[in-house]
Short mmCIF file of C-alpha atoms in Angstrom, two decimals:
data_model
loop_
_atom_site.label_atom_id
_atom_site.label_comp_id
_atom_site.label_asym_id
_atom_site.label_seq_id
_atom_site.Cartn_x
_atom_site.Cartn_y
_atom_site.Cartn_z
CA UNK A 292 11.25 -15.53 -17.32
CA UNK A 293 12.86 -13.05 -19.79
CA UNK A 294 9.52 -12.62 -21.50
CA UNK A 295 8.14 -11.16 -18.24
CA UNK A 296 11.11 -8.95 -17.43
CA UNK A 297 9.05 -5.75 -17.29
CA UNK A 298 5.53 -6.96 -16.61
CA UNK A 299 5.62 -8.49 -13.17
CA UNK A 300 1.95 -8.74 -12.20
CA UNK A 301 -0.86 -9.53 -14.62
CA UNK A 302 -4.47 -9.65 -13.45
CA UNK A 303 -6.95 -10.76 -16.10
CA UNK A 304 -10.76 -10.91 -15.94
CA UNK A 305 -10.81 -11.34 -12.16
CA UNK A 306 -14.12 -11.46 -10.29
CA UNK A 307 -14.69 -12.00 -6.58
CA UNK A 308 -17.70 -12.21 -4.28
CA UNK A 309 -18.23 -12.43 -0.53
CA UNK A 310 -21.09 -14.94 -0.25
CA UNK A 311 -23.61 -13.61 -2.80
CA UNK A 312 -22.28 -10.05 -2.95
CA UNK A 313 -20.13 -9.20 -5.96
CA UNK A 314 -17.11 -7.15 -4.95
CA UNK A 315 -14.91 -7.28 -8.06
CA UNK A 316 -16.30 -7.58 -11.58
CA UNK A 317 -14.01 -8.61 -14.45
CA UNK A 318 -10.97 -6.66 -13.28
CA UNK A 319 -7.94 -6.59 -15.58
CA UNK A 320 -4.78 -4.79 -14.47
CA UNK A 321 -1.13 -4.98 -15.54
CA UNK A 322 1.73 -3.75 -13.36
CA UNK A 323 5.26 -3.26 -14.64
CA UNK A 324 8.47 -3.52 -12.69
CA UNK A 325 9.36 -0.32 -10.86
CA UNK A 326 5.86 1.16 -10.77
CA UNK A 327 4.56 3.21 -7.87
CA UNK A 328 0.83 2.62 -8.27
CA UNK A 329 -1.82 4.19 -6.08
CA UNK A 330 -5.28 2.61 -5.99
CA UNK A 331 -7.96 5.09 -4.99
CA UNK A 332 -11.74 5.16 -4.85
CA UNK A 333 -14.63 5.37 -2.39
CA UNK A 334 -15.35 2.93 0.42
CA UNK A 335 -16.70 -0.36 -0.86
CA UNK A 336 -15.13 -0.02 -4.31
CA UNK A 337 -13.15 -3.26 -3.86
CA UNK A 338 -9.67 -1.79 -3.36
CA UNK A 339 -8.59 -3.85 -0.35
CA UNK A 340 -10.08 -7.01 -1.83
CA UNK A 341 -8.05 -6.47 -5.00
CA UNK A 342 -4.87 -6.09 -2.94
CA UNK A 343 -5.50 -9.37 -1.14
CA UNK A 344 -6.09 -11.13 -4.43
CA UNK A 345 -2.82 -9.71 -5.78
CA UNK A 346 -1.01 -11.20 -2.78
CA UNK A 347 -2.69 -14.61 -2.94
CA UNK A 348 -4.51 -14.10 0.36
CA UNK A 349 -7.86 -14.38 -1.43
CA UNK A 350 -8.56 -16.52 -4.48
CA UNK A 351 -10.73 -15.08 -7.25
CA UNK A 352 -14.01 -16.67 -8.25
CA UNK A 353 -12.82 -16.44 -11.83
CA UNK A 354 -9.88 -15.00 -13.75
CA UNK A 355 -6.11 -15.42 -13.56
CA UNK A 356 -3.22 -13.75 -11.72
CA UNK A 357 0.34 -14.19 -12.94
CA UNK A 358 3.30 -13.12 -10.80
CA UNK A 359 6.60 -12.89 -12.70
CA UNK A 360 5.10 -15.16 -15.34
CA UNK A 361 3.95 -17.84 -12.89
CA UNK A 362 0.40 -18.57 -11.80
CA UNK A 363 0.14 -16.90 -8.39
CA UNK A 364 -2.04 -19.64 -6.92
CA UNK A 365 0.49 -22.34 -7.86
CA UNK A 366 3.26 -20.75 -5.82
CA UNK A 367 3.74 -22.00 -2.27
CA UNK A 368 3.65 -19.50 0.60
CA UNK A 369 7.45 -19.20 0.96
CA UNK A 370 8.05 -18.67 -2.74
CA UNK A 371 5.29 -16.06 -2.91
CA UNK A 372 6.67 -14.25 0.15
CA UNK A 373 10.04 -13.80 -1.57
CA UNK A 374 8.33 -11.94 -4.39
CA UNK A 375 5.61 -9.95 -2.66
CA UNK A 376 5.06 -8.52 0.84
CA UNK A 377 1.77 -7.22 2.19
CA UNK A 378 1.19 -4.51 4.80
CA UNK A 379 -2.48 -4.55 5.93
CA UNK A 380 -4.33 -1.52 7.22
CA UNK A 381 -4.57 -3.03 10.70
CA UNK A 382 -2.79 -5.96 12.33
CA UNK A 383 -3.88 -7.51 15.62
CA UNK A 384 -1.36 -9.50 17.62
CA UNK A 385 -2.71 -12.22 19.90
CA UNK A 386 0.74 -13.08 21.26
CA UNK A 387 2.71 -10.22 22.74
CA UNK A 388 5.95 -10.68 20.78
CA UNK A 389 8.70 -8.08 20.99
CA UNK A 390 9.16 -5.72 18.09
CA UNK A 391 12.45 -7.40 17.20
CA UNK A 392 10.82 -10.83 17.10
CA UNK A 393 8.11 -9.58 14.74
CA UNK A 394 10.51 -7.88 12.33
CA UNK A 395 12.67 -11.03 12.34
CA UNK A 396 9.65 -13.00 11.12
CA UNK A 397 10.18 -11.28 7.78
CA UNK A 398 13.21 -13.53 7.21
CA UNK A 399 11.28 -16.81 7.64
CA UNK A 400 10.73 -17.36 3.88
CA UNK A 401 14.51 -17.71 3.53
CA UNK A 402 15.10 -20.07 6.47
CA UNK A 403 14.84 -23.82 6.79
CA UNK A 404 13.35 -25.28 10.01
CA UNK A 405 15.66 -24.60 12.98
CA UNK A 406 18.12 -22.69 10.78
CA UNK A 407 19.88 -19.83 12.53
CA UNK A 408 19.95 -16.32 11.16
CA UNK A 409 22.99 -15.50 9.07
CA UNK A 410 24.97 -12.25 9.14
CA UNK A 411 23.12 -11.25 5.97
CA UNK A 412 19.78 -11.87 7.69
CA UNK A 413 20.81 -9.69 10.63
CA UNK A 414 21.94 -6.90 8.29
CA UNK A 415 18.63 -7.01 6.43
CA UNK A 416 16.71 -6.81 9.71
CA UNK A 417 18.77 -3.82 10.84
CA UNK A 418 18.07 -2.02 7.55
CA UNK A 419 14.35 -2.65 8.01
CA UNK A 420 14.49 -1.19 11.53
CA UNK A 421 16.26 1.89 10.25
CA UNK A 422 13.95 2.38 7.24
CA UNK A 423 10.80 2.19 9.39
CA UNK A 424 12.32 4.36 12.16
CA UNK A 425 11.58 1.92 14.97
CA UNK A 426 15.06 1.42 16.45
CA UNK A 427 14.08 3.11 19.72
CA UNK A 428 11.45 0.52 20.66
CA UNK A 429 12.87 -2.72 19.28
CA UNK A 430 12.74 -4.50 22.68
CA UNK A 431 9.21 -3.44 23.59
CA UNK A 432 6.23 -5.83 23.46
CA UNK A 433 4.13 -5.16 20.37
CA UNK A 434 0.91 -4.59 22.31
CA UNK A 435 2.51 -1.78 24.30
CA UNK A 436 2.74 0.33 21.14
CA UNK A 437 0.29 2.76 19.62
CA UNK A 438 -1.56 1.89 16.41
CA UNK A 439 0.80 4.07 14.39
CA UNK A 440 3.89 2.47 15.93
CA UNK A 441 2.51 -1.01 15.26
CA UNK A 442 1.96 -0.02 11.63
CA UNK A 443 5.61 0.90 11.26
CA UNK A 444 6.63 -2.43 12.81
CA UNK A 445 4.53 -4.32 10.28
CA UNK A 446 6.11 -2.28 7.49
CA UNK A 447 9.57 -3.17 8.83
CA UNK A 448 8.62 -6.87 8.83
CA UNK A 449 7.56 -6.58 5.19
CA UNK A 450 10.83 -4.85 4.26
CA UNK A 451 12.78 -7.63 6.00
CA UNK A 452 11.28 -10.01 3.42
CA UNK A 453 13.26 -8.15 0.72
CA UNK A 454 10.31 -8.44 -1.68
CA UNK A 455 10.24 -7.40 -5.33
CA UNK A 456 6.74 -5.96 -4.82
CA UNK A 457 5.51 -4.15 -1.71
CA UNK A 458 1.72 -3.99 -1.35
CA UNK A 459 0.23 -1.68 1.28
CA UNK A 460 -3.35 -1.07 2.39
CA UNK A 461 -3.70 2.43 3.88
CA UNK A 462 -0.25 2.42 5.55
CA UNK A 463 -0.55 6.00 6.86
CA UNK A 464 -4.06 5.82 8.29
CA UNK A 465 -2.92 5.73 11.96
CA UNK A 466 0.10 8.00 11.62
CA UNK A 467 0.58 11.64 12.53
CA UNK A 468 1.55 14.17 9.85
CA UNK A 469 5.28 13.73 10.35
CA UNK A 470 5.19 9.96 10.00
CA UNK A 471 2.71 10.05 7.13
CA UNK A 472 5.21 12.11 5.20
CA UNK A 473 8.19 10.01 6.28
CA UNK A 474 6.51 6.74 5.30
CA UNK A 475 5.55 8.08 1.88
CA UNK A 476 9.07 9.49 1.37
CA UNK A 477 10.48 6.10 2.36
CA UNK A 478 8.23 4.36 -0.17
CA UNK A 479 9.36 6.81 -2.84
CA UNK A 480 13.03 6.14 -2.07
CA UNK A 481 12.48 2.38 -2.09
CA UNK A 482 10.67 2.69 -5.40
CA UNK A 483 13.61 4.63 -6.83
CA UNK A 484 15.87 1.67 -6.00
CA UNK A 485 13.66 -0.58 -8.16
CA UNK A 486 11.07 -1.85 -5.67
CA UNK A 487 7.56 -1.96 -7.14
CA UNK A 488 5.03 -0.33 -4.80
CA UNK A 489 1.25 -0.82 -4.90
CA UNK A 490 -0.68 1.18 -2.34
CA UNK A 491 -4.33 1.74 -1.51
CA UNK A 492 -4.80 5.30 -0.32
CA UNK A 493 -7.81 7.31 0.84
CA UNK A 494 -5.71 10.47 1.13
CA UNK A 495 -5.89 11.66 -2.46
CA UNK A 496 -3.49 14.52 -1.82
CA UNK A 497 -0.74 12.17 -0.66
CA UNK A 498 -1.51 9.78 -3.50
CA UNK A 499 -1.26 12.64 -5.99
CA UNK A 500 2.09 13.78 -4.61
CA UNK A 501 3.83 10.42 -4.36
CA UNK A 502 2.27 7.86 -6.72
CA UNK A 503 3.52 7.88 -10.29
CA UNK A 504 0.34 6.22 -11.54
CA UNK A 505 -3.18 6.05 -10.13
CA UNK A 506 -6.00 3.59 -10.68
CA UNK A 507 -9.50 4.69 -9.68
CA UNK A 508 -11.88 1.92 -8.62
CA UNK A 509 -15.63 2.39 -8.51
CA UNK A 510 -18.36 -0.17 -7.80
CA UNK A 511 -16.02 -3.15 -8.14
CA UNK A 512 -14.53 -2.08 -11.46
CA UNK A 513 -11.64 -0.01 -12.74
CA UNK A 514 -12.98 3.42 -13.63
CA UNK A 515 -9.77 4.97 -14.97
CA UNK A 516 -5.99 4.75 -14.87
CA UNK A 517 -3.43 7.48 -15.43
CA UNK A 518 -1.29 10.10 -13.71
CA UNK A 519 -2.60 12.33 -10.94
CA UNK A 520 -2.59 15.23 -13.39
CA UNK A 521 -4.98 13.27 -15.60
CA UNK A 522 -7.29 11.83 -12.92
CA UNK A 523 -7.45 14.29 -10.02
CA UNK A 524 -9.93 16.82 -11.35
CA UNK A 525 -13.23 18.30 -10.20
CA UNK A 526 -15.38 16.42 -12.72
CA UNK A 527 -13.99 12.97 -11.91
CA UNK A 528 -14.10 13.46 -8.14
CA UNK A 529 -17.68 14.69 -8.28
CA UNK A 530 -18.71 11.65 -10.31
CA UNK A 531 -16.86 9.13 -8.12
CA UNK A 532 -17.18 10.67 -4.65
CA UNK A 533 -20.33 12.78 -5.09
CA UNK A 534 -18.67 15.85 -3.63
CA UNK A 535 -17.80 19.34 -4.82
CA UNK A 536 -14.11 20.19 -4.48
CA UNK A 537 -11.66 22.73 -5.76
CA UNK A 538 -8.38 21.64 -7.33
CA UNK A 539 -5.20 23.66 -6.93
CA UNK A 540 -1.67 22.90 -8.22
CA UNK A 541 1.47 22.66 -6.10
CA UNK A 542 3.83 25.55 -6.93
CA UNK A 543 6.93 23.41 -7.52
CA UNK A 544 5.74 20.47 -9.68
CA UNK A 545 2.16 21.46 -10.56
CA UNK A 546 0.60 18.34 -9.04
CA UNK A 547 -3.11 18.55 -8.19
CA UNK A 548 -4.23 18.98 -4.59
CA UNK A 549 -7.79 18.97 -3.30
CA UNK A 550 -9.52 21.71 -1.31
CA UNK A 551 -13.00 21.17 0.05
CA UNK A 552 -15.73 23.74 -0.49
CA UNK A 553 -17.47 24.43 2.84
CA UNK A 554 -21.19 24.99 2.45
CA UNK A 555 -21.42 27.35 5.41
CA UNK A 556 -21.70 26.68 9.13
CA UNK A 557 -19.67 27.25 12.28
CA UNK A 558 -16.31 27.91 10.59
CA UNK A 559 -17.82 30.53 8.31
CA UNK A 560 -19.56 32.20 11.25
CA UNK A 561 -16.32 32.18 13.24
CA UNK A 562 -14.40 33.72 10.36
CA UNK A 563 -16.97 36.53 10.15
CA UNK A 564 -16.67 37.18 13.88
CA UNK A 565 -12.88 37.25 13.62
CA UNK A 566 -13.00 39.67 10.70
CA UNK A 567 -15.43 41.88 12.63
#
């Protein structure tokens, strides 16, 4: 295990297809301990599929995935869940469990059948509630919550697993501005404690601000990898997204942020009327 002290996830020559449609084509990606990696790219690029392969939810058609030096597909579900936790973009609950019951499920990898929760388990659950800011609706049934509230519950369940790697697919997509920021700040703080974070994000501005490294995917392959300063530029975004944008820099840390270029229309007409 010492040999893999820094490199915790190694994906090599991975391909995947749904039926006869290729989704990933010879993907190779290495992730070191303590990274905060954002995976960006247009719809259909294969981002969410790659996340599920990293977590062992999907098995590649070819290629290998090593997690902490072990073949991912040879680990049983409980062992894998102690290393890596996954927060999907949307979760549907058939049974109307309470929020507390769902967050408690994050401790199952550590429990034997019929084993009661220990004091340590309870403390971990309470920390997860606090981190995700869901203390005020812990007794409510999950299906009484909004989509954004459910997303925070699922995040809390993942944190209750105490994973070494946290993998998230669009975790802020259903959240308002306040909770988008709070979730990304939480992920940054968790990353600073040593937790490795891998996140798929469609909001390139948030990804630029919070992710220490970015990987751009395009047409089932890795297009580029680097910092936001290296990758978020007008040329790359035009090539990948087929859109004209303007890039500005934040005043404090000079990180790139994207402004759209309106091509005329109602807003422009309204501005002229206001000026008149």
